[in-house]
Coordinates of C-alpha atoms in Angstrom, one line a residue:
X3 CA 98.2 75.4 82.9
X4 CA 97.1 79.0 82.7
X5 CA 99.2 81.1 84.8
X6 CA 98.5 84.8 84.8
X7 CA 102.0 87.1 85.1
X8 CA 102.1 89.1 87.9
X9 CA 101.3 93.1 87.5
X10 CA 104.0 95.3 86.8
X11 CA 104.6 98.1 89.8
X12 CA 104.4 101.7 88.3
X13 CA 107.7 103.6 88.8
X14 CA 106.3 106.3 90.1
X15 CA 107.5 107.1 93.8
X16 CA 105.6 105.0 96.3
X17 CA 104.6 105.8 99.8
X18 CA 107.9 104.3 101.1
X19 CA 110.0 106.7 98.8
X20 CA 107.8 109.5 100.0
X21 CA 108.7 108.5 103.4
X22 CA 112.2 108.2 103.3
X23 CA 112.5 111.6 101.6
X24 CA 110.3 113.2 104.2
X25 CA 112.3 111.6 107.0
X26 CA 115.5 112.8 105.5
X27 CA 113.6 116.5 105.4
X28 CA 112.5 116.2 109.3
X29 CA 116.4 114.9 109.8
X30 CA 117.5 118.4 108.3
X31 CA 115.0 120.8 110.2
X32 CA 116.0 119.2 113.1
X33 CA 119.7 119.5 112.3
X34 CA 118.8 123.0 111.4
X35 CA 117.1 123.5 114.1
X36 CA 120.2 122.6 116.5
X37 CA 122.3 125.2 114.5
X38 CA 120.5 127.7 115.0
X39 CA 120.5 127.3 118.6
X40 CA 124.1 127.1 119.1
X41 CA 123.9 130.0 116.8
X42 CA 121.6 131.9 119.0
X43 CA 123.3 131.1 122.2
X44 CA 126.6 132.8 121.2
X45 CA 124.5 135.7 119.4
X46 CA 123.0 136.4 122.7
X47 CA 126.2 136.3 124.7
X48 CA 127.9 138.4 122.4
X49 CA 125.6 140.7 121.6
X50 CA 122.6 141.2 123.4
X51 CA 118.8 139.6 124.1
X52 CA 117.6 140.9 120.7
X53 CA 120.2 137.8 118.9
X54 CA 118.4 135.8 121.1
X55 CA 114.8 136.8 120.2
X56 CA 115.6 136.2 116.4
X57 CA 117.3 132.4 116.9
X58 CA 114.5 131.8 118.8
X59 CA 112.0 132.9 115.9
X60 CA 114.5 130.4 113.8
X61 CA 113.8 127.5 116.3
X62 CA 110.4 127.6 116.4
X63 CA 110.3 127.9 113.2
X64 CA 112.8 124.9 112.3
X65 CA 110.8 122.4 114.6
X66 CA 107.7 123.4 112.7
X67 CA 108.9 123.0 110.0
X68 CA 110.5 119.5 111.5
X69 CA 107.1 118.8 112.9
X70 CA 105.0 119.2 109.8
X71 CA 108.0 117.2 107.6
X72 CA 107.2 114.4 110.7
X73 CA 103.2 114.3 110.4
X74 CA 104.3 113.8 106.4
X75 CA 106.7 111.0 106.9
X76 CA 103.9 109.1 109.0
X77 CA 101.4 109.6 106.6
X78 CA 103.5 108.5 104.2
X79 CA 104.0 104.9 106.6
X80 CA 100.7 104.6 107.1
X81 CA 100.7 104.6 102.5
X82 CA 103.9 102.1 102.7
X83 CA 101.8 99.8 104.9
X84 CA 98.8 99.6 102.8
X85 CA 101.1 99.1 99.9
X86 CA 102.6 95.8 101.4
X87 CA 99.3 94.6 102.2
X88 CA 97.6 95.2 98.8
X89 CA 100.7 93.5 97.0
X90 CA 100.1 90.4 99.6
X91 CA 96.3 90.5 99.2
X92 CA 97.5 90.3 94.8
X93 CA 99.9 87.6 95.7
X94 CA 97.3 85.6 97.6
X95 CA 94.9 86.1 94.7
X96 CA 97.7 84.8 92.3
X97 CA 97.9 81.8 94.5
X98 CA 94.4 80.8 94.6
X99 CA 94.3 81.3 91.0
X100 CA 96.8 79.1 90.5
X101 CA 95.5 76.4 92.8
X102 CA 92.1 76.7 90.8
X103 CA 93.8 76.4 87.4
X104 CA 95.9 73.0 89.3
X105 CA 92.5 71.7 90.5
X106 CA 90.9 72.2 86.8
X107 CA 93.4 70.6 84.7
X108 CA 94.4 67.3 87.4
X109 CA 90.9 67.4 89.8
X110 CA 91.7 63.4 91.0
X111 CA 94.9 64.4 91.7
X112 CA 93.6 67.3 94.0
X113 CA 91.1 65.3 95.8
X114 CA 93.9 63.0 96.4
X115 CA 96.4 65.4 97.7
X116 CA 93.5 67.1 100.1
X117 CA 92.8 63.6 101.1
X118 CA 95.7 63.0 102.4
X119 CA 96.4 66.6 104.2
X120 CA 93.1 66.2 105.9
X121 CA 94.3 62.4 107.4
X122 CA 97.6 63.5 108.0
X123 CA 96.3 66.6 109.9
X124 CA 93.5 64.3 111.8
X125 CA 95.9 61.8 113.0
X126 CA 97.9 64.5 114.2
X127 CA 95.0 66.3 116.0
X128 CA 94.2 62.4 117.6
X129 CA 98.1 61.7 118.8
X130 CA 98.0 65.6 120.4
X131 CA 95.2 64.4 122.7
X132 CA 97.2 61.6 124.0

């Protein structure tokens, strides 16, 4: 039986690694982002309204940068997804070959085996009507 090995995965970074370090980036803006609040809050009590005009510079800035590290990290999921599918879409293939190479080498044995599947499967469509 000819069985064809399955294809090596490149160890390159994938989407999903992509994704994970982009949602540990938006993680960090965001945790940024909160810092530099409570930074700005004290400034601004402290000192006066211009403290507060800069930390609020720094958060916009932060969630921007949070936002843009986001849009990234879903991009990236939507790469992760079609990954899965395309190595279940290679899978299936490999399975089909290998049911094709099965029904070339044994083909009475096949019919046999498909023969019974499609009686089992027809007496249990006729007792479901009952």
């Amino acid at each position: 039986m000819s069985h064809t090995p399955p294809k090596e995965i490149a160890m390159s970074p994938t989407h999903t690694d992509n994704l994970k370090s982009n949602l540990s980036e938006a993680g960090g803006h965001l945790k940024q982002a909160a810092t530099d609040t409570a930074d700005a809050v004290r400034g601004a009590a402290a000192a006066a309204g211009e403290e507060m005009r800069l930390g609020k510079a720094h958060l916009k800035a932060d969630l921007a940068d949070g936002a843009i590290a986001g849009l990234s990290a879903l991009e990236e999921a939507a790469g992760a997804g079609s990954e899965q599918v395309d190595q279940l879409m290679e899978k299936g293939r490999d399975l089909i070959d290998s049911a094709a190479d099965l029904i070339r080498e044994r083909p009475i044995a096949s019919f046999g085996a498909a023969f019974a599947a499609g009686w089992i499967i027809a007496k249990l469509a006729r007792s479901g009507d009952k």
